[in-house]
Amino acid sequence: MKSRSVQVILILMVLSFFLIHFHFPHCSNNAPTEEKPSPVHILILSSWRSGSSFTGQIFSQHPSVFYLMEPAWHVWVKMYQNSASVLHMAVRDLVRSVFLCDMSVFDAYMSSQKKKSDLFQWETSRALCSPPACGLFSRSDIIPAGNCKILCGKYPFSKVEEACKTYSHVVIKEVRFFNLKVLYPLLIDPSLNLKIIHLVRDPRAVFRSRENTKADLAHDVNIVVGAWGLKGEAELYKAMEVICKSQAEIYKTGRQAMPSFLKDRYLLIRYEDIVRDPLARAAQMYAFAELHFTPELQKWVHNITHGKGQGTQAFGIGSRDALGVSQAWRKTLPFEKIEKVQNVCKDAMSLLGYRLVQSEEEQKNMSLDLLFAQSSPK
Ligand SMILES: *[C@@H]1O[C@H](CO)[C@@H](O)[C@H](O)[C@H]1NC(C)=O
Ligand SMILES: *[C@@H]1O[C@H](CO)[C@@H](O)[C@H](O)[C@H]1NC(C)=O
């Protein structure tokens, strides 16, 4: 009797040994690391006019990615009387819901009669231009927003959620976060597997681009710096000051990887580095996001960074001479304006590796490289 039960116990032990080691190899660690759920959630955290539409497209066109550009635009439009910091929590909540493919969160900000095409910049999402969100393209196609907008508008809003649930990666681009701490709850949320790509750009180039798109940005500027009651140029520089401060703060927190839940979940990318070597930077971002860089996408990334357009539209990302566009401010921005931007942004610039120019000669001397390695904050 006794030896019989010892036998049974032995058999059970042997069986469980095999089950644990051969069926669930990851359970055999003595101290198992926390398993994150399988969808990967990527937040492209950036600011206005910093190349984030372009970077967003690098993700949107990937066949494994469900992408939304600026979903929190709806929050800011609906609650325009508030400041950016008041809206932080609503923006965070919306971003979390979208990552989890729960699109009911838009009920608070859009009409009950909403269609897929009421979603801000929906046509920039390849996932919303292919099955199950639209039957006229295939999921592996590179789909230009213009074509999608014409052909894929008339689908119900429920298609957004249905499509989202079929992807292994959800990527959101947002310019409406001004610090990283707001995102801590999402980083420790066990239902999310969040990684942050922090995209920055030379503030002088940002400034020039903002000047050229003033009307498009007026609504957002009011939320960012409206409380100061400034007008004209003064408001422009105040906006730059607020943006530069917040970008520097985000970088300092992210680079120090303190607290530890940020470790391996924060990647800084400078727009100028993408422009100088688009393929290498795309490869780096895809690797960080656990995405395969297909040969088709490699060709496409090369194509869109070696075109001729000057990229003047507010939200356009046509084929363009990316390198030329990124340096255009040096030829067109008056030196007095550069000095003012440098004055409000110098801390962020030295941290992120943008060299200040001391004279108009330096500004116009194109053999003077203004990019250096970004410093590691202590
Ligand atoms: C790249 O551009 C060429 C020439 O315009 C075009 O024929 C080709 O389809 C493009 N490839 C991709 C992947 O976009
Ligand atoms: C332009 O910058 C380069 C690199 O710093 C320097 O060697 C050169 O002398 C400069 N040219 C002029 C005209 O200042």
Short mmCIF file of C-alpha atoms and ligand atoms in Angstrom, two decimals:
data_model
loop_
_atom_site.label_atom_id
_atom_site.label_comp_id
_atom_site.label_asym_id
_atom_site.label_seq_id
_atom_site.Cartn_x
_atom_site.Cartn_y
_atom_site.Cartn_z
CA MET A 1 0.00 0.00 0.00
CA LYS A 2 2.64 2.44 1.09
CA SER A 3 5.03 1.62 -1.79
CA ARG A 4 2.11 1.97 -4.22
CA SER A 5 1.52 5.59 -3.19
CA VAL A 6 5.25 6.35 -3.33
CA GLN A 7 5.19 4.99 -6.88
CA VAL A 8 2.26 7.21 -7.79
CA ILE A 9 3.98 10.23 -6.33
CA LEU A 10 7.16 9.42 -8.22
CA ILE A 11 5.26 9.05 -11.49
CA LEU A 12 3.51 12.36 -10.85
CA MET A 13 6.83 14.05 -10.14
CA VAL A 14 8.39 12.69 -13.31
CA LEU A 15 5.33 13.71 -15.31
CA SER A 16 5.31 17.23 -13.95
CA PHE A 17 9.03 17.50 -14.60
CA PHE A 18 8.40 16.75 -18.28
CA LEU A 19 5.38 19.03 -18.46
CA ILE A 20 7.24 21.95 -16.94
CA HIS A 21 10.44 21.52 -18.90
CA PHE A 22 9.13 20.58 -22.29
CA HIS A 23 5.72 22.16 -22.54
CA PHE A 24 6.32 25.39 -20.68
CA PRO A 25 10.05 26.00 -20.86
CA HIS A 26 9.72 29.61 -19.67
CA CYS A 27 8.20 28.43 -16.37
CA SER A 28 11.37 26.57 -15.40
CA ASN A 29 13.14 29.71 -14.20
CA ASN A 30 13.47 29.90 -10.44
CA ALA A 31 12.63 33.57 -10.50
CA PRO A 32 10.36 33.99 -13.54
CA THR A 33 10.44 37.48 -14.99
CA GLU A 34 7.07 39.09 -15.47
CA GLU A 35 5.51 37.88 -18.72
CA LYS A 36 4.06 40.77 -20.69
CA PRO A 37 1.00 40.05 -22.84
CA SER A 38 1.60 39.42 -26.50
CA PRO A 39 0.28 42.55 -28.24
CA VAL A 40 3.08 45.12 -28.20
CA HIS A 41 2.02 48.71 -27.54
CA ILE A 42 4.19 51.46 -28.96
CA LEU A 43 3.74 55.13 -28.16
CA ILE A 44 5.50 57.55 -30.47
CA LEU A 45 5.85 60.44 -28.06
CA SER A 46 6.71 63.67 -29.82
CA SER A 47 5.77 67.29 -30.35
CA TRP A 48 4.21 69.21 -33.21
CA ARG A 49 6.19 69.56 -36.45
CA SER A 50 8.89 67.12 -35.37
CA GLY A 51 8.65 64.52 -38.09
CA SER A 52 6.20 62.38 -36.17
CA SER A 53 3.71 61.95 -39.03
CA PHE A 54 6.56 60.66 -41.10
CA THR A 55 7.80 58.35 -38.34
CA GLY A 56 4.23 57.25 -37.72
CA GLN A 57 3.99 56.17 -41.35
CA ILE A 58 7.04 53.92 -40.93
CA PHE A 59 4.93 52.01 -38.42
CA SER A 60 1.53 52.43 -40.05
CA GLN A 61 2.67 50.80 -43.29
CA HIS A 62 3.96 47.70 -41.47
CA PRO A 63 1.53 44.81 -42.06
CA SER A 64 1.60 43.79 -38.36
CA VAL A 65 0.70 47.23 -37.05
CA PHE A 66 -2.59 48.85 -36.16
CA TYR A 67 -1.76 52.56 -36.12
CA LEU A 68 -3.63 55.66 -35.02
CA MET A 69 -2.28 59.16 -35.42
CA GLU A 70 -3.20 61.60 -32.65
CA PRO A 71 -6.36 59.95 -31.31
CA ALA A 72 -6.26 62.44 -28.41
CA TRP A 73 -6.92 65.23 -30.91
CA HIS A 74 -10.58 64.46 -30.13
CA VAL A 75 -10.03 65.11 -26.42
CA TRP A 76 -8.43 68.48 -27.09
CA VAL A 77 -11.13 69.53 -29.52
CA LYS A 78 -13.94 68.58 -27.19
CA MET A 79 -12.43 70.10 -24.05
CA TYR A 80 -10.66 73.10 -25.55
CA GLN A 81 -11.29 75.33 -22.50
CA ASN A 82 -8.74 73.38 -20.46
CA SER A 83 -4.96 73.43 -20.16
CA ALA A 84 -2.72 70.64 -21.41
CA SER A 85 -1.98 69.47 -17.88
CA VAL A 86 -5.67 69.24 -16.96
CA LEU A 87 -6.27 67.19 -20.11
CA HIS A 88 -3.32 64.85 -19.45
CA MET A 89 -5.43 62.27 -17.61
CA ALA A 90 -8.19 62.12 -20.21
CA VAL A 91 -5.55 61.80 -22.93
CA ARG A 92 -3.83 59.00 -21.04
CA ASP A 93 -7.11 57.17 -20.50
CA LEU A 94 -7.97 57.40 -24.18
CA VAL A 95 -4.53 56.15 -25.21
CA ARG A 96 -4.83 53.19 -22.85
CA SER A 97 -8.25 52.23 -24.23
CA VAL A 98 -7.03 52.45 -27.81
CA PHE A 99 -4.04 50.23 -26.97
CA LEU A 100 -6.54 47.67 -25.66
CA CYS A 101 -8.67 48.08 -28.82
CA ASP A 102 -11.57 49.42 -26.75
CA MET A 103 -12.89 52.12 -29.07
CA SER A 104 -15.94 52.88 -26.91
CA VAL A 105 -13.72 55.56 -25.35
CA PHE A 106 -14.47 57.74 -28.39
CA ASP A 107 -18.17 57.84 -27.42
CA ALA A 108 -17.27 60.64 -25.01
CA TYR A 109 -15.79 62.81 -27.74
CA MET A 110 -17.67 61.99 -30.96
CA SER A 111 -21.31 61.79 -32.02
CA SER A 112 -23.29 58.59 -31.62
CA GLN A 113 -23.73 58.58 -35.43
CA LYS A 114 -19.95 58.43 -35.97
CA LYS A 115 -18.39 56.66 -38.94
CA LYS A 116 -14.87 55.34 -39.34
CA SER A 117 -14.09 58.45 -41.39
CA ASP A 118 -14.92 60.77 -38.47
CA LEU A 119 -11.76 59.64 -36.73
CA PHE A 120 -9.03 62.27 -37.00
CA GLN A 121 -6.58 61.43 -39.81
CA TRP A 122 -8.03 57.91 -40.11
CA GLU A 123 -6.74 57.58 -43.68
CA THR A 124 -3.13 57.73 -42.45
CA SER A 125 -3.69 54.32 -40.87
CA ARG A 126 -2.99 51.52 -43.34
CA ALA A 127 -4.90 49.20 -40.99
CA LEU A 128 -8.05 51.32 -41.51
CA CYS A 129 -7.53 51.11 -45.29
CA SER A 130 -7.36 47.31 -45.55
CA PRO A 131 -9.42 44.30 -44.35
CA PRO A 132 -11.43 44.10 -42.20
CA ALA A 133 -11.72 47.92 -42.18
CA CYS A 134 -11.81 48.30 -45.98
CA GLY A 135 -12.04 45.66 -48.70
CA LEU A 136 -10.36 47.56 -51.53
CA PHE A 137 -6.69 47.08 -50.61
CA SER A 138 -4.79 44.14 -49.22
CA ARG A 139 -3.17 44.16 -45.78
CA SER A 140 0.34 43.91 -47.17
CA ASP A 141 -0.05 46.88 -49.57
CA ILE A 142 1.71 50.18 -49.03
CA ILE A 143 -1.38 52.40 -49.03
CA PRO A 144 -1.08 56.16 -49.65
CA ALA A 145 -3.50 58.17 -47.47
CA GLY A 146 -4.92 60.00 -50.50
CA ASN A 147 -6.03 56.79 -52.21
CA CYS A 148 -7.45 55.39 -48.99
CA LYS A 149 -9.45 58.53 -48.25
CA ILE A 150 -11.22 58.32 -51.61
CA LEU A 151 -11.97 54.60 -51.49
CA CYS A 152 -12.34 53.55 -47.84
CA GLY A 153 -14.47 56.24 -46.14
CA LYS A 154 -17.89 54.59 -46.06
CA TYR A 155 -17.49 52.00 -43.32
CA PRO A 156 -19.07 51.93 -39.86
CA PHE A 157 -17.07 52.99 -36.81
CA SER A 158 -17.24 49.45 -35.40
CA LYS A 159 -14.66 48.46 -38.06
CA VAL A 160 -12.00 50.38 -36.11
CA GLU A 161 -12.25 48.07 -33.11
CA GLU A 162 -12.69 44.98 -35.26
CA ALA A 163 -9.54 45.79 -37.22
CA CYS A 164 -7.49 46.66 -34.12
CA LYS A 165 -8.12 43.25 -32.58
CA THR A 166 -6.52 41.45 -35.52
CA TYR A 167 -3.03 42.97 -35.05
CA SER A 168 -0.02 41.99 -32.94
CA HIS A 169 1.14 45.61 -32.54
CA VAL A 170 -0.81 48.75 -31.71
CA VAL A 171 1.09 51.98 -32.38
CA ILE A 172 -0.13 55.44 -31.39
CA LYS A 173 1.50 58.74 -32.18
CA GLU A 174 0.82 61.54 -29.71
CA VAL A 175 2.08 65.09 -29.26
CA ARG A 176 -0.18 65.81 -26.28
CA PHE A 177 1.95 64.50 -23.41
CA PHE A 178 4.27 66.96 -21.66
CA ASN A 179 5.93 64.64 -19.18
CA LEU A 180 6.69 60.98 -18.73
CA LYS A 181 5.25 60.59 -15.23
CA VAL A 182 1.73 60.76 -16.62
CA LEU A 183 2.55 57.52 -18.42
CA TYR A 184 3.89 55.58 -15.42
CA PRO A 185 0.54 53.88 -14.69
CA LEU A 186 0.49 52.55 -18.25
CA LEU A 187 4.06 51.26 -17.96
CA ILE A 188 3.20 49.18 -14.89
CA ASP A 189 -0.26 48.16 -16.13
CA PRO A 190 -0.18 44.33 -16.45
CA SER A 191 -2.60 44.40 -19.41
CA LEU A 192 -0.20 46.54 -21.46
CA ASN A 193 3.23 45.93 -22.95
CA LEU A 194 4.15 49.57 -23.52
CA LYS A 195 7.32 50.86 -25.15
CA ILE A 196 7.98 54.53 -25.80
CA ILE A 197 9.74 56.01 -28.80
CA HIS A 198 10.58 59.61 -27.94
CA LEU A 199 11.02 61.54 -31.15
CA VAL A 200 12.66 64.98 -31.02
CA ARG A 201 13.75 67.52 -33.62
CA ASP A 202 16.00 70.58 -33.73
CA PRO A 203 13.88 73.35 -32.11
CA ARG A 204 15.00 75.83 -34.80
CA ALA A 205 13.53 73.59 -37.50
CA VAL A 206 10.41 73.08 -35.38
CA PHE A 207 10.04 76.85 -35.01
CA ARG A 208 10.30 77.50 -38.73
CA SER A 209 7.79 74.77 -39.45
CA ARG A 210 5.40 76.11 -36.80
CA GLU A 211 5.60 79.60 -38.35
CA ASN A 212 4.57 78.09 -41.67
CA THR A 213 1.58 76.25 -40.19
CA LYS A 214 0.37 78.84 -37.69
CA ALA A 215 -3.31 78.54 -38.62
CA ASP A 216 -3.29 74.74 -38.27
CA LEU A 217 -1.72 74.99 -34.83
CA ALA A 218 -3.70 77.91 -33.39
CA HIS A 219 -6.16 75.73 -31.50
CA ASP A 220 -3.45 73.62 -29.88
CA VAL A 221 -1.25 76.63 -29.06
CA ASN A 222 -4.12 78.09 -27.10
CA ILE A 223 -4.32 74.95 -24.95
CA VAL A 224 -0.53 74.85 -24.45
CA VAL A 225 0.18 78.52 -23.63
CA GLY A 226 -3.22 80.26 -23.69
CA ALA A 227 -3.02 80.88 -19.94
CA TRP A 228 -0.15 83.38 -20.46
CA GLY A 229 -2.41 85.60 -22.58
CA LEU A 230 0.38 86.38 -25.05
CA LYS A 231 -0.08 87.41 -28.68
CA GLY A 232 1.89 87.07 -31.93
CA GLU A 233 5.62 86.36 -31.74
CA ALA A 234 5.68 86.29 -27.94
CA GLU A 235 3.18 83.44 -27.96
CA LEU A 236 5.28 81.51 -30.51
CA TYR A 237 8.42 81.71 -28.36
CA LYS A 238 6.52 80.84 -25.19
CA ALA A 239 5.18 77.73 -26.93
CA MET A 240 8.74 76.79 -27.93
CA GLU A 241 9.91 77.31 -24.36
CA VAL A 242 7.19 75.04 -22.94
CA ILE A 243 7.81 72.37 -25.59
CA CYS A 244 11.60 72.43 -25.17
CA LYS A 245 11.31 72.17 -21.39
CA SER A 246 8.97 69.22 -21.61
CA GLN A 247 11.11 67.41 -24.21
CA ALA A 248 14.19 67.86 -22.01
CA GLU A 249 12.31 66.56 -18.96
CA ILE A 250 11.05 63.51 -20.82
CA TYR A 251 14.55 62.75 -22.06
CA LYS A 252 16.14 63.13 -18.62
CA THR A 253 13.59 60.81 -17.03
CA GLY A 254 13.73 58.29 -19.86
CA ARG A 255 17.51 58.17 -20.19
CA GLN A 256 18.10 57.70 -16.52
CA ALA A 257 15.71 54.73 -16.80
CA MET A 258 14.57 55.58 -13.30
CA PRO A 259 12.32 54.04 -12.17
CA SER A 260 13.29 50.56 -13.32
CA PHE A 261 10.03 49.85 -15.18
CA LEU A 262 11.30 52.20 -17.88
CA LYS A 263 14.34 50.03 -18.53
CA ASP A 264 14.44 48.90 -22.17
CA ARG A 265 11.11 50.64 -22.73
CA TYR A 266 12.37 54.08 -23.73
CA LEU A 267 14.12 54.95 -26.98
CA LEU A 268 15.20 58.45 -27.98
CA ILE A 269 15.25 59.15 -31.71
CA ARG A 270 16.25 62.44 -33.31
CA TYR A 271 14.44 63.29 -36.52
CA GLU A 272 17.74 64.45 -38.05
CA ASP A 273 19.26 61.01 -37.44
CA ILE A 274 16.32 59.38 -39.26
CA VAL A 275 16.81 61.74 -42.17
CA ARG A 276 20.56 61.07 -42.42
CA ASP A 277 20.17 57.31 -42.38
CA PRO A 278 16.50 56.37 -42.74
CA LEU A 279 17.11 52.65 -43.21
CA ALA A 280 19.35 52.28 -40.16
CA ARG A 281 16.97 54.26 -37.91
CA ALA A 282 13.89 52.43 -39.19
CA ALA A 283 15.72 49.14 -38.49
CA GLN A 284 16.51 50.36 -34.97
CA MET A 285 12.92 51.38 -34.27
CA TYR A 286 11.49 48.15 -35.70
CA ALA A 287 13.90 46.08 -33.59
CA PHE A 288 12.88 48.03 -30.49
CA ALA A 289 9.22 47.40 -31.38
CA GLU A 290 9.85 43.73 -32.12
CA LEU A 291 8.87 44.10 -35.78
CA HIS A 292 10.46 42.53 -38.85
CA PHE A 293 11.86 44.98 -41.44
CA THR A 294 10.62 43.41 -44.67
CA PRO A 295 12.44 44.00 -48.00
CA GLU A 296 9.31 45.68 -49.37
CA LEU A 297 9.31 48.16 -46.46
CA GLN A 298 13.03 48.78 -46.90
CA LYS A 299 12.40 49.83 -50.50
CA TRP A 300 9.52 52.02 -49.48
CA VAL A 301 11.47 53.79 -46.71
CA HIS A 302 14.23 54.51 -49.20
CA ASN A 303 11.68 55.83 -51.73
CA ILE A 304 9.90 58.22 -49.39
CA THR A 305 13.13 59.77 -48.13
CA HIS A 306 14.65 60.35 -51.56
CA GLY A 307 11.82 62.15 -53.40
CA LYS A 308 11.70 65.77 -54.51
CA GLY A 309 8.79 67.40 -52.63
CA GLN A 310 9.44 70.00 -49.92
CA GLY A 311 6.84 68.74 -47.46
CA THR A 312 5.04 72.01 -46.93
CA GLN A 313 1.59 70.71 -45.96
CA ALA A 314 0.72 70.63 -42.27
CA PHE A 315 0.09 66.92 -42.02
CA GLY A 316 1.33 65.68 -45.38
CA ILE A 317 4.04 63.12 -45.77
CA GLY A 318 4.59 62.80 -49.49
CA SER A 319 7.79 61.60 -51.06
CA ARG A 320 10.27 64.35 -50.31
CA ASP A 321 13.88 65.36 -50.13
CA ALA A 322 14.04 64.68 -46.40
CA LEU A 323 17.62 65.85 -45.89
CA GLY A 324 16.96 69.16 -47.66
CA VAL A 325 13.78 69.75 -45.65
CA SER A 326 15.52 69.13 -42.34
CA GLN A 327 18.15 71.80 -43.01
CA ALA A 328 15.88 74.36 -44.72
CA TRP A 329 15.66 76.57 -41.64
CA ARG A 330 19.35 77.43 -42.00
CA LYS A 331 18.66 79.15 -45.31
CA THR A 332 15.37 80.86 -44.51
CA LEU A 333 15.10 81.68 -40.80
CA PRO A 334 16.48 85.15 -39.90
CA PHE A 335 19.35 84.96 -37.40
CA GLU A 336 17.51 87.14 -34.82
CA LYS A 337 14.76 84.51 -34.64
CA ILE A 338 17.29 81.72 -34.31
CA GLU A 339 18.85 83.56 -31.37
CA LYS A 340 15.48 83.87 -29.66
CA VAL A 341 14.68 80.17 -30.15
CA GLN A 342 18.14 79.19 -28.90
CA ASN A 343 17.64 81.42 -25.92
CA VAL A 344 14.46 79.64 -24.74
CA CYS A 345 15.61 76.16 -25.82
CA LYS A 346 19.33 76.07 -25.03
CA ASP A 347 19.08 73.53 -22.19
CA ALA A 348 17.10 71.05 -24.29
CA MET A 349 19.44 71.66 -27.24
CA SER A 350 22.62 70.90 -25.34
CA LEU A 351 21.02 67.83 -23.78
CA LEU A 352 19.74 66.46 -27.09
CA GLY A 353 22.88 67.30 -29.08
CA TYR A 354 21.96 70.35 -31.17
CA ARG A 355 24.79 72.84 -31.52
CA LEU A 356 23.95 76.53 -31.07
CA VAL A 357 25.03 78.86 -33.87
CA GLN A 358 26.79 82.04 -32.74
CA SER A 359 26.52 84.06 -35.94
CA GLU A 360 24.82 84.27 -39.30
CA GLU A 361 28.08 82.96 -40.85
CA GLU A 362 27.82 79.79 -38.79
CA GLN A 363 24.13 79.50 -39.63
CA LYS A 364 24.77 79.67 -43.38
CA ASN A 365 27.93 77.55 -43.39
CA MET A 366 26.53 74.21 -44.43
CA SER A 367 29.80 72.37 -43.81
CA LEU A 368 29.37 73.13 -40.13
CA ASP A 369 27.59 70.12 -38.63
CA LEU A 370 25.07 71.17 -35.96
CA LEU A 371 24.43 67.67 -34.68
CA PHE A 372 26.51 66.01 -32.01
CA ALA A 373 26.02 63.01 -29.74
CA GLN A 374 23.38 63.73 -27.13
CA SER A 375 24.71 63.87 -23.59
CA SER A 376 23.80 61.37 -20.90
CA PRO A 377 22.23 63.13 -17.96
CA LYS A 378 23.73 62.21 -14.61
C1 LIG B 1 9.60 53.12 -55.29
O1 LIG B 1 9.54 54.07 -56.35
C2 LIG B 1 9.46 53.52 -57.63
C3 LIG B 1 9.58 54.64 -58.64
O2 LIG B 1 8.69 55.70 -58.36
C4 LIG B 1 8.13 52.75 -57.75
O3 LIG B 1 8.02 52.16 -59.04
C5 LIG B 1 8.09 51.65 -56.69
O4 LIG B 1 6.84 51.00 -56.72
C6 LIG B 1 8.34 52.23 -55.33
N1 LIG B 1 8.46 51.15 -54.36
C7 LIG B 1 7.89 51.18 -53.17
C8 LIG B 1 8.05 49.97 -52.35
O5 LIG B 1 7.25 52.12 -52.75
C1 LIG B 2 32.66 76.46 -42.26
O1 LIG B 2 32.76 75.47 -41.27
C2 LIG B 2 33.84 74.61 -41.43
C3 LIG B 2 33.75 73.50 -40.36
O2 LIG B 2 33.72 74.02 -39.08
C4 LIG B 2 35.15 75.41 -41.30
O3 LIG B 2 36.28 74.57 -41.47
C5 LIG B 2 35.16 76.52 -42.35
O4 LIG B 2 36.29 77.33 -42.16
C6 LIG B 2 33.89 77.34 -42.27
N1 LIG B 2 33.84 78.25 -43.40
C7 LIG B 2 33.63 79.55 -43.28
C8 LIG B 2 33.55 80.34 -44.55
O5 LIG B 2 33.51 80.09 -42.19
#
